[in-house]
Structure formats: C-alpha cells, structure tokens
XYZ file of C-alpha atoms in Angstrom:
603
model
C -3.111 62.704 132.926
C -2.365 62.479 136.314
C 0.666 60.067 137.512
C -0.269 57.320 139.839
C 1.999 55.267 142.110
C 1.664 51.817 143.979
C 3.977 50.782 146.973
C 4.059 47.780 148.926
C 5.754 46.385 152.030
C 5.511 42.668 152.656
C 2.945 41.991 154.441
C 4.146 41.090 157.536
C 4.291 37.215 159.587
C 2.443 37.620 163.063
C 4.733 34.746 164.755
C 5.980 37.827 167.035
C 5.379 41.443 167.960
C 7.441 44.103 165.375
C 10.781 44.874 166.073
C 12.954 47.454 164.386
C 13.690 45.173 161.375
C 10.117 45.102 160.416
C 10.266 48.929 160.492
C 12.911 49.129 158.712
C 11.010 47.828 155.402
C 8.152 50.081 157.100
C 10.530 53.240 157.061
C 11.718 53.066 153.484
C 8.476 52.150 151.853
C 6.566 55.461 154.236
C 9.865 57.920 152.574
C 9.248 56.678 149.325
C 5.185 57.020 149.570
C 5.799 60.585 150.833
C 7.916 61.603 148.253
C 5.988 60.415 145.646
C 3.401 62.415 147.061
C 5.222 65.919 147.410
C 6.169 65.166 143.659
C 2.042 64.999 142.915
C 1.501 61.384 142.735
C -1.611 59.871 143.683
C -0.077 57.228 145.662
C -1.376 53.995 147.461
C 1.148 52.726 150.403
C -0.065 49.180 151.476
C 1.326 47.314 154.239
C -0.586 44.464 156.370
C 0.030 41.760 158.475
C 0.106 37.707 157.100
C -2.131 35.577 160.069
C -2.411 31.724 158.338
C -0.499 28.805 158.462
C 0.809 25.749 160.305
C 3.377 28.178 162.360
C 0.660 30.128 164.004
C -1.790 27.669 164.423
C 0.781 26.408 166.966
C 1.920 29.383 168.364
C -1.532 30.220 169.083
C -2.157 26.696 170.824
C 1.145 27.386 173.040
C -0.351 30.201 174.030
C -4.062 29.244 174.794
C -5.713 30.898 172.368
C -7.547 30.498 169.054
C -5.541 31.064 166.079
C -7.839 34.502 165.433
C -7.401 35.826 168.778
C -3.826 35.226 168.629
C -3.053 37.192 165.043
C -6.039 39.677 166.037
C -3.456 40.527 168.957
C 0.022 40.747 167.453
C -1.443 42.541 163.924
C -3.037 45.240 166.469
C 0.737 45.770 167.871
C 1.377 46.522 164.581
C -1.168 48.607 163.763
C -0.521 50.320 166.692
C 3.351 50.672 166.420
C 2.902 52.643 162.726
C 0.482 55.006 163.635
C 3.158 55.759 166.771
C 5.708 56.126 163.572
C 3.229 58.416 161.684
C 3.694 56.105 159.168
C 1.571 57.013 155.956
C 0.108 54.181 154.543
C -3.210 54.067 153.030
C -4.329 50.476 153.564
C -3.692 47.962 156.061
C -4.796 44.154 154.887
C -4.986 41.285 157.452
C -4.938 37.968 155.311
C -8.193 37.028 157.986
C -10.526 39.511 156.747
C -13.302 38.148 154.670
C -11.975 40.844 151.520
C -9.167 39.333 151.004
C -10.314 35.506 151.526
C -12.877 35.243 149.075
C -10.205 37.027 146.455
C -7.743 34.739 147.087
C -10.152 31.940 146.380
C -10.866 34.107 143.020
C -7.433 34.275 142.372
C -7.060 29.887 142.805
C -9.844 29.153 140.711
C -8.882 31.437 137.527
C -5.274 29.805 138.417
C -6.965 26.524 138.082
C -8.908 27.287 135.226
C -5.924 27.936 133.544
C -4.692 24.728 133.607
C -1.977 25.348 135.965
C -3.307 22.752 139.119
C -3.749 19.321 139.608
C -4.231 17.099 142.814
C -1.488 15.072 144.344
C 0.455 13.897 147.028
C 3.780 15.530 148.811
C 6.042 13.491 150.789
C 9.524 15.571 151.736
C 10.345 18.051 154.115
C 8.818 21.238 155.270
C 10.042 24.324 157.039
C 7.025 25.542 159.383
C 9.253 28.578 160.576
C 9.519 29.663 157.085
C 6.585 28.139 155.762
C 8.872 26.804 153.009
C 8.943 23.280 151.463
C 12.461 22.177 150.943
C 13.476 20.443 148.010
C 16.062 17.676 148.227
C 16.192 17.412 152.068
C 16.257 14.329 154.389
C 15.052 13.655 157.572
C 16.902 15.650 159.994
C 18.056 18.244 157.688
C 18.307 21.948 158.899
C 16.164 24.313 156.661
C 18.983 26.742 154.764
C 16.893 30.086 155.489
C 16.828 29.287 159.100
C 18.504 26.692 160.376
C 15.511 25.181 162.221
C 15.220 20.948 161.674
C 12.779 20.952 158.891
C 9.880 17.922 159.535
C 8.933 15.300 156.982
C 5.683 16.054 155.607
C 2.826 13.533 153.725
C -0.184 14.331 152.280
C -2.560 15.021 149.286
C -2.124 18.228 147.844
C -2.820 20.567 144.616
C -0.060 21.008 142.714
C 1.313 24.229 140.647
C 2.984 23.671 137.614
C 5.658 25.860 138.895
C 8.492 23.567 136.207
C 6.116 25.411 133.172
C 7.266 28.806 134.039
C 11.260 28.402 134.447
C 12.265 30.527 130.946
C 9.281 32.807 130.962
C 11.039 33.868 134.415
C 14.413 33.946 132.964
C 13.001 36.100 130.012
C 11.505 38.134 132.505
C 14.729 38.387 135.029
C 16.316 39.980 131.477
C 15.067 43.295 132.193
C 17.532 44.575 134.562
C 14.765 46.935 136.862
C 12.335 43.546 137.654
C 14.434 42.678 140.595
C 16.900 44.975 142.647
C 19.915 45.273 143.581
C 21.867 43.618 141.515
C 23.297 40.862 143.636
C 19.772 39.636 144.618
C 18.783 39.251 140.667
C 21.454 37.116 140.076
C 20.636 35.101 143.060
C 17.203 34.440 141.235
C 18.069 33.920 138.173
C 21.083 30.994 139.740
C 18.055 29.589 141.740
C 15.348 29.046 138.618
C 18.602 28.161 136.328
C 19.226 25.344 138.410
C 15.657 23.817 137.954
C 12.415 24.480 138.788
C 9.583 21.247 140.503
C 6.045 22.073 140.908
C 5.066 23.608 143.995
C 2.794 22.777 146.551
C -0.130 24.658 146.743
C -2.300 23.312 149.796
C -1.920 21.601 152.714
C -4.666 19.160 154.508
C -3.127 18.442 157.892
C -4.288 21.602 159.575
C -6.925 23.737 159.061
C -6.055 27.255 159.980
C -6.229 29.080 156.550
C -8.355 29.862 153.318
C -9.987 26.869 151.923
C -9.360 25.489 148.456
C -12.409 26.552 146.506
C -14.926 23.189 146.109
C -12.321 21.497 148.243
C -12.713 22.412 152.006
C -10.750 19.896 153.380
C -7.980 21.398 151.866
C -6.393 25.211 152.701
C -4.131 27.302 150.333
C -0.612 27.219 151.072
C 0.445 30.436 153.034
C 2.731 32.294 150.617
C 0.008 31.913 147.651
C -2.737 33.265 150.407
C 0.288 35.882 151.582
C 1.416 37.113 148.554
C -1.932 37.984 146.531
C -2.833 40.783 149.220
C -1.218 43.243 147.109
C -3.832 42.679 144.959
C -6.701 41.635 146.784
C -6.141 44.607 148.650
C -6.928 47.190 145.699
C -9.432 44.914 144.571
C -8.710 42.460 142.802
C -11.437 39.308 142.498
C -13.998 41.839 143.892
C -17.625 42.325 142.275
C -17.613 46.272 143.345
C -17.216 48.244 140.909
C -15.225 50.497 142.844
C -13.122 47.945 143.724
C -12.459 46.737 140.103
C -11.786 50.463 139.039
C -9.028 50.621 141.822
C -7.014 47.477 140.446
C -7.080 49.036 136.927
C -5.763 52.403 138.238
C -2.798 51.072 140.620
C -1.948 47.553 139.357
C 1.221 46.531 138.062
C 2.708 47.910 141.888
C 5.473 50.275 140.665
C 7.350 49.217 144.060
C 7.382 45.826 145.995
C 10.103 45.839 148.987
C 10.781 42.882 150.887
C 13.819 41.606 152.999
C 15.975 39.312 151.290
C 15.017 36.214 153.183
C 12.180 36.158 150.901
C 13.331 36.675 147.315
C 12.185 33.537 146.256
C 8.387 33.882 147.368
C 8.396 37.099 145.832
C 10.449 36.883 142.874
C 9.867 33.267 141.989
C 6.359 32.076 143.086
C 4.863 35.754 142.507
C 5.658 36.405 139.321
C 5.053 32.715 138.053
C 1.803 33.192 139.869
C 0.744 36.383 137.980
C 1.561 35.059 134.587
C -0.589 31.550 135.243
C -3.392 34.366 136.549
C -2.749 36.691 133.156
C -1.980 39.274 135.022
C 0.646 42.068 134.404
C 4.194 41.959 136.804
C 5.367 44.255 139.343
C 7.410 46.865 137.966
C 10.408 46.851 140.198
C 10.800 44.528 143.205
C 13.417 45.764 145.852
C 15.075 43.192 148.178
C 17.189 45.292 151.029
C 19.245 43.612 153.700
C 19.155 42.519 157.340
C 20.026 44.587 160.003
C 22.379 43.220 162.268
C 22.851 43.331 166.145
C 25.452 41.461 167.639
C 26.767 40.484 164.185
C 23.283 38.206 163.519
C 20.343 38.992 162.274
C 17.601 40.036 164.654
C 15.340 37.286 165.567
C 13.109 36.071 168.641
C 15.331 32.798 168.792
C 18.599 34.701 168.797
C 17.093 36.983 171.623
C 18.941 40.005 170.243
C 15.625 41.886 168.988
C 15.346 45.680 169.681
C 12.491 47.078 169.806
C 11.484 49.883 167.934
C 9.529 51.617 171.031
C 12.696 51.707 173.134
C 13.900 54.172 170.419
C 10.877 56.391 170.326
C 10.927 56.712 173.750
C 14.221 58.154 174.187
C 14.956 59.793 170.630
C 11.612 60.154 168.872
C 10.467 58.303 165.387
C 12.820 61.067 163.341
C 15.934 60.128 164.541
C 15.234 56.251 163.885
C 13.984 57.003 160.560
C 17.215 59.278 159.412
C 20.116 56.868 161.218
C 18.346 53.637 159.180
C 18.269 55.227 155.915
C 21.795 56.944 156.306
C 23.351 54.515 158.090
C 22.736 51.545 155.907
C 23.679 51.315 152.310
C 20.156 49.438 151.214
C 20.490 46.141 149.584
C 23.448 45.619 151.804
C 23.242 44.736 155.416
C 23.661 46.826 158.231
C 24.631 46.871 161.906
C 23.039 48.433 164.228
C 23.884 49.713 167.512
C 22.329 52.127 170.482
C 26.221 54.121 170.612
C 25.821 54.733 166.247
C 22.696 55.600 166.759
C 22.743 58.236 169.470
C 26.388 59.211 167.220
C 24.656 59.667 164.230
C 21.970 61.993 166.417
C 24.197 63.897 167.530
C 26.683 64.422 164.555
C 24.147 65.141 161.868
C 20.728 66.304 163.817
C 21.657 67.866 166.249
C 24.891 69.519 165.638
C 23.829 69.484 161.948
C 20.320 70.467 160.173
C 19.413 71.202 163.869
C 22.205 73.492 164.688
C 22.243 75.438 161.516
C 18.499 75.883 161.897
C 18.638 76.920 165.378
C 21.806 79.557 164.306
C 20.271 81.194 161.010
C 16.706 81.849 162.495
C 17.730 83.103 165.675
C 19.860 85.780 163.785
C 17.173 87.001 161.723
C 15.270 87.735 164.764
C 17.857 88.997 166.567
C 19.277 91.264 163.376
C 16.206 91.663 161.269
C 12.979 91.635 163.505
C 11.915 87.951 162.635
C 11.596 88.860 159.069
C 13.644 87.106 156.022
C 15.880 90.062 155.010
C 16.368 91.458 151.687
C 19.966 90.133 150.030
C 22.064 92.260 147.941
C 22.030 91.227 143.856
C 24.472 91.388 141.148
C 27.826 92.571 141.341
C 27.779 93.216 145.456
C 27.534 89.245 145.610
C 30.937 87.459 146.687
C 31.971 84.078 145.371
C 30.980 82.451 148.688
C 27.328 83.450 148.029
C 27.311 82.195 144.585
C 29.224 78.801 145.643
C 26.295 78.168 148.085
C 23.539 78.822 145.591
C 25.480 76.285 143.343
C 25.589 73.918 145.755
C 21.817 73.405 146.610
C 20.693 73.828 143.325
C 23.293 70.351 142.863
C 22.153 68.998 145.691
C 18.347 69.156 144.220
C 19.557 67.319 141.351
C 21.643 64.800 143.197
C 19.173 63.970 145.540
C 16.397 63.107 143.470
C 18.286 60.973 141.336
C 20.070 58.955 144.021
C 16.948 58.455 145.847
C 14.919 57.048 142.897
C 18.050 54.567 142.360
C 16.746 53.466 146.481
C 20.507 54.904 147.219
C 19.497 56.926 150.443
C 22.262 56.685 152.130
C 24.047 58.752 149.362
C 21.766 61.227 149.057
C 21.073 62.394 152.628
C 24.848 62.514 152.428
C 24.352 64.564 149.778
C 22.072 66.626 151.593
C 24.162 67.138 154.940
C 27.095 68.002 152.312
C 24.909 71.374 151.688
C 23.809 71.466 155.561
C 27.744 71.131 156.037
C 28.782 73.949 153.215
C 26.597 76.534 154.762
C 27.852 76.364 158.915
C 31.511 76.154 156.857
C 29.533 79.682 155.316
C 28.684 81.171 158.440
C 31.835 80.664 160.289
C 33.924 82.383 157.440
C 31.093 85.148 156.815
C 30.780 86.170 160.748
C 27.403 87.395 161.005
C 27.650 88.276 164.503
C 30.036 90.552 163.512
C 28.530 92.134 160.973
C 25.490 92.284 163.294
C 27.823 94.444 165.344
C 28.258 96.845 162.765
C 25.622 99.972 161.488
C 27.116 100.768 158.383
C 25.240 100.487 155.355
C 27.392 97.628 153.546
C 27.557 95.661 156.612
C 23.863 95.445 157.009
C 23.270 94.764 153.416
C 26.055 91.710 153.725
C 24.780 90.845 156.810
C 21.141 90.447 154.901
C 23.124 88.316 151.901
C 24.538 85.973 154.356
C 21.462 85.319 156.145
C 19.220 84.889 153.296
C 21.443 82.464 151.958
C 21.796 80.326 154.895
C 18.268 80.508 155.381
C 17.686 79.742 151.752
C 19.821 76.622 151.810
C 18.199 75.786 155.186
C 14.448 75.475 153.044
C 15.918 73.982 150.352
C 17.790 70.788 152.949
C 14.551 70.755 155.104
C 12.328 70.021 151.927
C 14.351 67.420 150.775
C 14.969 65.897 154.186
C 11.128 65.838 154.958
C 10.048 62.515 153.697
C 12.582 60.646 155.945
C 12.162 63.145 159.054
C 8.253 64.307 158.465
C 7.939 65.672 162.211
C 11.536 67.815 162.822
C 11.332 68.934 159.220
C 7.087 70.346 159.484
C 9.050 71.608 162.496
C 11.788 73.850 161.431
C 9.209 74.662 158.060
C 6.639 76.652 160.354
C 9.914 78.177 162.106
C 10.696 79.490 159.242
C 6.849 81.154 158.513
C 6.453 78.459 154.998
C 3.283 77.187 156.549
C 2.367 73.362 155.767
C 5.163 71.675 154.442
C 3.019 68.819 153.337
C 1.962 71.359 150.720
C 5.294 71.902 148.737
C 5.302 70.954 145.078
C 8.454 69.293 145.152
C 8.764 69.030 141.542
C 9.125 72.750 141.797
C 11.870 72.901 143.877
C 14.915 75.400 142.952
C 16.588 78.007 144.451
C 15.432 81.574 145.618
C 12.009 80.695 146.202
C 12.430 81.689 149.392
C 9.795 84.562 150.492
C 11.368 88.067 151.183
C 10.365 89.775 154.235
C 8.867 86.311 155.618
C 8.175 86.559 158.697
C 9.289 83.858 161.275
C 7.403 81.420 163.508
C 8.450 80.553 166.975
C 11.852 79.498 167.009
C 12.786 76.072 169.373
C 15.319 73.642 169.292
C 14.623 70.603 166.951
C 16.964 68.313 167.672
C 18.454 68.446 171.619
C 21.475 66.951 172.282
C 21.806 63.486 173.962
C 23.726 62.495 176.191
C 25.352 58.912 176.444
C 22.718 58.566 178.978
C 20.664 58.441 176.161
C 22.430 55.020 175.413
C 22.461 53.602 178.977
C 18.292 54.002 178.870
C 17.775 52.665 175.747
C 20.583 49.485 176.527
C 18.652 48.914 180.420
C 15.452 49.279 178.871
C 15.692 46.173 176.312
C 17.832 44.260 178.979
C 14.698 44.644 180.893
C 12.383 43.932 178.396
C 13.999 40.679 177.310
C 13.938 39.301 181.220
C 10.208 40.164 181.462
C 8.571 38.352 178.868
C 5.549 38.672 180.427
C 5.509 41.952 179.278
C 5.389 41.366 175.945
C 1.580 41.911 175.238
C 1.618 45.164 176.980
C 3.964 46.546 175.822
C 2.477 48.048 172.521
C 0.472 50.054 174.779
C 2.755 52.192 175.608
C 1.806 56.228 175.490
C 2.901 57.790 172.160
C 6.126 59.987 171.961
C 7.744 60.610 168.770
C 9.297 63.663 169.392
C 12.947 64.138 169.744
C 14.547 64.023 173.788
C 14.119 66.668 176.143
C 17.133 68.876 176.421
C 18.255 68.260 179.856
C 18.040 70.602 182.385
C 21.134 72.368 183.239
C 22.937 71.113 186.395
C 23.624 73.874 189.134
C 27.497 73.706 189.235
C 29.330 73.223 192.139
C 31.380 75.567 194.153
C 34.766 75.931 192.832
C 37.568 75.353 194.836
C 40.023 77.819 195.487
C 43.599 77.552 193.763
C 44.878 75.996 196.829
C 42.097 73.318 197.508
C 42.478 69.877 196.768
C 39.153 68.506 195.599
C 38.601 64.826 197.213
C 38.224 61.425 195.827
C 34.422 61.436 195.568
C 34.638 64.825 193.398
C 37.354 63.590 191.526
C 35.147 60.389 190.539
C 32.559 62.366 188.924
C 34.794 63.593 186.718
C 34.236 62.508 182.944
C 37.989 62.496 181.424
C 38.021 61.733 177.440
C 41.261 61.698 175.208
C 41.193 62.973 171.713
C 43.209 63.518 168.737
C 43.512 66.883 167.604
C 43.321 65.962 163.876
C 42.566 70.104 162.467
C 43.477 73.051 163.633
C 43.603 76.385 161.734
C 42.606 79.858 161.642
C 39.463 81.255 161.027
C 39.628 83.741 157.871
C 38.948 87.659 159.439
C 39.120 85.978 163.175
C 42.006 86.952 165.403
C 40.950 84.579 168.375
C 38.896 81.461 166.805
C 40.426 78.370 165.834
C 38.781 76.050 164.014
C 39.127 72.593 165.818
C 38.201 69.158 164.159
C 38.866 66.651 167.445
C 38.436 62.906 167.173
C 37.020 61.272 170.565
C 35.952 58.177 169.011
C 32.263 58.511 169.748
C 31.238 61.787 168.427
C-alpha cells in the first residue's frame, strides 16, 4: 500500500505583503514536502492565504478599496512570491473562494448539531490585530501577543463550549508527538490547565466574512473560518465524490507548522474543534520560532521587515533556503542578518558543496576525459578511502533521522561534515599530482581518489536537494545523473555511483560574493522602506532565483616600481583586514603548502 503524506503551512493573514518570516514557515514545510516525495510519498503540500475579519475590513477601507479587492491583491503577492521560490505546493486555498465557504458553513452546522453552540452575548475586550478575544482584560489593556490597546467589544454572539473540552485536551497533550518542540507543549498544556471559558464563535458588528448558517446577520469568527482550510481544502463538507475520497486519503495532516504566536489557535481551538466535529487530530503540530532583526521580531509596525525579494535578487532562492534552515535551530528563534547571510554563502556554498563540486569534476575532465573513472578494489584501497566511504554512508543515516526529528540545522551540519571530510581528502591525496604522473599505480590512485570524492559529492548533493532544489538539479546534471527529481531516496547508499559516467557541462554553482553583496541588499530595503508607495509593485518584480553573477575580473593597475610611492587616492582603495592566524601546519607529502585556518571575523 502506498504511503501518503499531508503538510500544511498556516494559512497565511493578508494584513501585509510576505516578508521573509512568512517564508520561513514556507521554506521548511516545501523541504519537508520534497523529501517526502524523493522517499515515494504521495504527498499534498497546502499553503493559502486567510482574507476575513474585522482587521482587513479596515485595512481595506484605509486603503479605498473593497475588502475583496484588497485580499485579491496581497494573496496574489503571495502567490506570486512562491512560485519565484519554486516552492512545491500542491494547493493554494484563499478563505474567499466559494469551496471553502460553503465547507466551513458544513463544518458550523455539524459543530452545532453536536450540541457544542448556543447564542449569546460578549462584552470584554478584543484584539483586532490578532483577531484574538482576551480574557480578563480591562479597558485600556495592551493585548499580550502584540502589545496593541485591545478595544472593548459588545454584542450577541454564538458561543463554543470551549470549557467542555479542557481534559480531553490534556489527555490528548499526553502523547508527547501532538505538539512540538517541547517547550511549546508545555506552554499548552499551562494555558488549558489554568482554565478554559467558552469561546466566541461569531461576530455581528461587521460583515466581512462567512455567514453563520440560518443566521446571516451573523459571520464566523476568523480563526474557526481560518483554521478549517486544511480541511476544506482536501474536501472536506464537499458533495463530490472526488472531493470526499481526497479527505479520506490525506486527513489526519501528518504535519501542521505554524509560528509560535499562534499555538493557541492551533493547538487549543483546533483540536477542541475537531473533536466537537468527530473528526480525527493532526498527527504532529510543529510550532518554530521568530526570526529576529534588530533583536525584535519582524513586523510592519516595527518597520524592520526584509523582504524576501531583496534576497533573490542578489543571492538566488538557494542560498535563502540553506542559511534559514542551517542557521536557525527550529523551535528556537533566530536572528537574522544580511553580513550571516552572505557569511554563511560564502563559508558553506561557495567555498563548500560549491567548491568541492567545481574541484572533483573539473579533474575528471581534465584527467579522465569527462568520464567517472574506474577505482581500484580490495587490498590497493588506503584507510583514507575507506574512512570516506564510512563517513557518507553515516551521514545517510544521520541525516534522515535528524531531519524527521525537524532538527535541520544538525543535519545539514551533518552533511557539510562529509562535504568538509572529502576537500580535507583531496588536499592530503594531491590529485594534481598524481595527475602529473604516468605510472600505472598513480593513475589507478588517481582514479580511487576521484571516484571517491565524486561519490561523496552525489551522495551530499542528494541529501542537500530538498533544501537547495535549483544548485543541487545543478551540480546532478554536471555530474551526467540526469533528473535528480527522480532519485529513490530510500535507496540511497554508497557506490551507486555509475562507472565510466560521463559528465555534463561543468559551471560554477555557487559564485562568490562579495560584501558588496551586503551593501545592495542593506540600500535596497533602506529604499524600499522610504518608498512605500512602492509596495504594490513590488511583487512584480522579474524572477531570478539563481545564485549571483561571479563578478567580472577587474583589469589591475600598473604596478609601481620598487621606488614609487603610490599616492593617497591609491592608497584609499586599499581594503586592509587583520586576522588571527589560528592553524598552521604542513600538508602531508607537500614540501611548499601550508595549511592555513585564518580568522577575519566575517568569513
């Protein structure tokens, strides 16, 4: 029986145009739908935007428009921004399309029918930023997600016996893999602990949202309407057959990711939801953490947004996608900054995978026509050869695991510990030496050593390929595999590497950049934030998701003779760094290379 496999983002709020927070979520939910793919999953990636409520009713009236032109707008920029991403999902649900209103409405009534509704009257105060009605707060109280001055809110509403459900949720919160990490769970479980009220279902002092079914005057409360899309989007409440047969196949969601700012919706009001509806629960819902610029959390009232197409510009979709998932230990928050960013390029991309790529296939052109050469076997292998084989075949193991614990940080470290292991590999084996040399035994280890490089190349490049899809198809058709899309990655071991292979074009991957890769990216957001104006636009920007251009060499200038003093304007181009020589030491079989390990503080 074939496996299947559901994964959701949140859907996500239209109140302003995606920034690189919201692709963030978008990132890890696209690596994780890819891999289960590559493992043979018939997967189902659904992301979408969320268009109702009080909070864009009057964003939309600030702006001069109707609500629906002003969400049709802002959930096209994000439409727009994930197919720049080549991000994979297979569904994309706006909470305005008819599909998922009359569900939703399917979804009340069976709630209702239930027994779980009833008709009154809220007086307190409500959070329109966060949609969010706050329990125990006065007049003039700040809300405690955001901070905004929550308003005092009366009128008739339907009710959810939310106070019914508190220790079938605790029950629930007992299996350890319902919510994740750790530290959110117990968050959770504190919250319900402390005491559930019923909830507020509708509201009837506005009118942009889905009506209450019999009940027009009334519209469903946002985060009820919000959070059934992952349902209503494989068909749930639908009279197609089709439809139905879709719900049955992917429904519980084996995934659910959300930013932490929203546990509650999602692990409180969801599940208690569900259970009123009789339906089954998620199987794991994953709560990471915020990125951070400026030491805050990115948000249009802070000002301190980036923008996810400043990135793609300059460095391409790959190297965004790699530096969030390595440089953030998910479920934690993480900072983020243009100078990490282009550090983390350079360091692992480009002098890394990219390097060792560039190295190993340019020698078996250069040595062996373009074909994968033949190694030596048994006995003629040398511990180093053996070591690296080890290695990957760990790495394989590692990696899997770590990633299906959501710990991907750790296991592209894992990875680039192999990447790592083999240039170590190649420096000690020399073989541009060897390459040097016609005897017999040279050319045979000369074969070895490039057949295992290029072996552990494959091996990091398939693993790597659901967080970098584009570099690693890339450096996979360099290397004459064909479609990488294709690999059974299930399969996955070492020495399946074809003999005699023979090589596609061979280009740089990943070209360096520059810290003027850093100044563009830094002017380019400084100018975006003092042109506002340019704000619907800018989604329309051409699509480039491919790593920089190297930069064209400079044509040096003249040098001056021994004698010459060079003048103040020369001397001011000069770029002068200081570093700390923190390894030095010989190179085994080398009688003029040192191996250096230098510490300039930004590379």
């Amino acid at each position: 029986m074939s496996r299947k496999f559901y994964i959701t983002t949140p859907i996500y709020y239209v109140n302003a145009r995606p920034h690189i927070g919201h692709a963030y979520t978008t990132i890890a939910c696209d690596t994780i739908a890819r891999r289960q793919r590559l493992l043979g999953a018939e997967t189902f990636f659904l992301t979408g935007t969320d268009e109702h409520g009080q909070k864009i009713e009057r964003a939309a009236q600030a702006a001069g428009k109707t609500p629906q032109q002003y969400a049709d707008e802002i959930s096209a920029q994000f439409r727009q921004l994930w197919r720049r991403m080549g991000i994979s999902n297979d569904d994309f649900i706006r909470t305005t399309e008819d599909r998922h209103k009359k569900r939703v409405q399917e979804l009340f009534r069976r709630i209702r029918d239930n027994g779980y509704i009833y008709k009154g009257t809220y007086t307190g105060q409500y959070c329109v930023s966060c949609e969010l009605y706050v329990d125990g707060a006065q007049p003039g109280d700040p809300c405690p997600t955001c901070e905004r001055i929550t308003e005092t809110v009366k009128e008739d509403n339907y009710f959810f016996k939310l106070s019914e459900f508190q220790d079938k949720l605790l029950a629930l919160y007992a299996n350890p893999e319902f919510i994740r990490p750790e530290a959110r769970r117990n968050e959770v479980i504190s919250f319900v602990r402390s005491g559930l009220r019923d909830l507020s279902i509708s509201r009837s002092t506005f009118s942009w949202g889905i009506p209450v079914p019999d009940d027009p005057k009334h519209v469903i409360y946002v985060w009820l309407d919000a959070l059934a899309n992952y349902i209503t989007a494989i068909g749930y409440g639908s009279s197609h057959a089709g439809a139905q047969e879709a719900f049955k196949k992917f429904w519980p969601a084996d995934v659910q990711m959300i930013g932490k700012e929203i546990v509650r919706f999602h692990c409180v009001y969801w599940p208690a939801f569900l259970m009123a509806a009789g339906l089954p629960m998620p199987k794991t819902i994953v709560a990471h953490g915020w990125l951070l610029f400026e030491e805050s959390k990115m948000s249009k009232s802070r000002g301190n947004i980036v923008r996810t197409e400043t990135i793609l510009d300059v460095l391409g979709a790959d190297a965004l996608r790699y530096f969030l998932l390595r440089e953030v230990v998910f479920g934690q928050d993480g900072s983020f900054s243009f100078d990490a960013l282009v550090q983390r390029y350079n360091s692992d991309l480009a002098n890394g995978l990219g390097n060792l790529a560039s190295r190993t296939l340019t020698m078996i052109n250069r040595y062996f026509k373009g074909e994968v050469p033949y190694p030596s076997h048994g006995a003629s292998k040398t511990a180093a050869d053996v070591a690296i084989a080890e290695a990957a075949r760990k790495t394989i193991r590692e990696f899997g695991t770590l990633f299906d614990q959501f710990q991907f940080s750790r296991a592209l470290e894992s990875a680039w510990a192999l990447v790592a292991a083999v240039d170590k590999y190649i420096v000690e084996n020399e073989p541009w030496a060897l390459g040097e040399k016609q005897d017999e035994d040279s050319r045979s280890r000369l074969a070895t050593v490039l057949y295992t490089a290029a072996e552990a190349l494959r091996i990091a490049t398939a693993l790597a390929h659901p967080v970098m899809p584009e570099a690693t198809a890339k450096i996979w058709a360099q290397m004459g595999l064909g479609d990488i899309q294709k690999l059974p990655l299930s399969e996955l071991a070492w020495g399946q590497l074809p003999l005699g292979t023979k090589l596609g074009d061979v280009q740089p991957v990943f070209p360096r950049a520059d810290k003027s890769a850093i100044e563009r990216m830094q002017k380019m957001e400084e100018e975006q934030r003092s042109t506002p104006v340019a704000e619907a636009s800018a989604a329309a920007t051409p699509a480039q998701t491919t790593a920089p251009q190297a930069t064209p060499a400079a044509v040096p200038a003249p040098v001056p003779a021994a004698n010459e003093k060079i003048s103040i304007d020369d001397f001011a181009k000069i770029e002068l760094r200081v570093g700390l020589v923190k390894v030095a030491e010989r190179v085994p079989k080398a009688d003029k290379l040192l191996r250096l390990e230098v510490d300039i503080g930004t590379e």
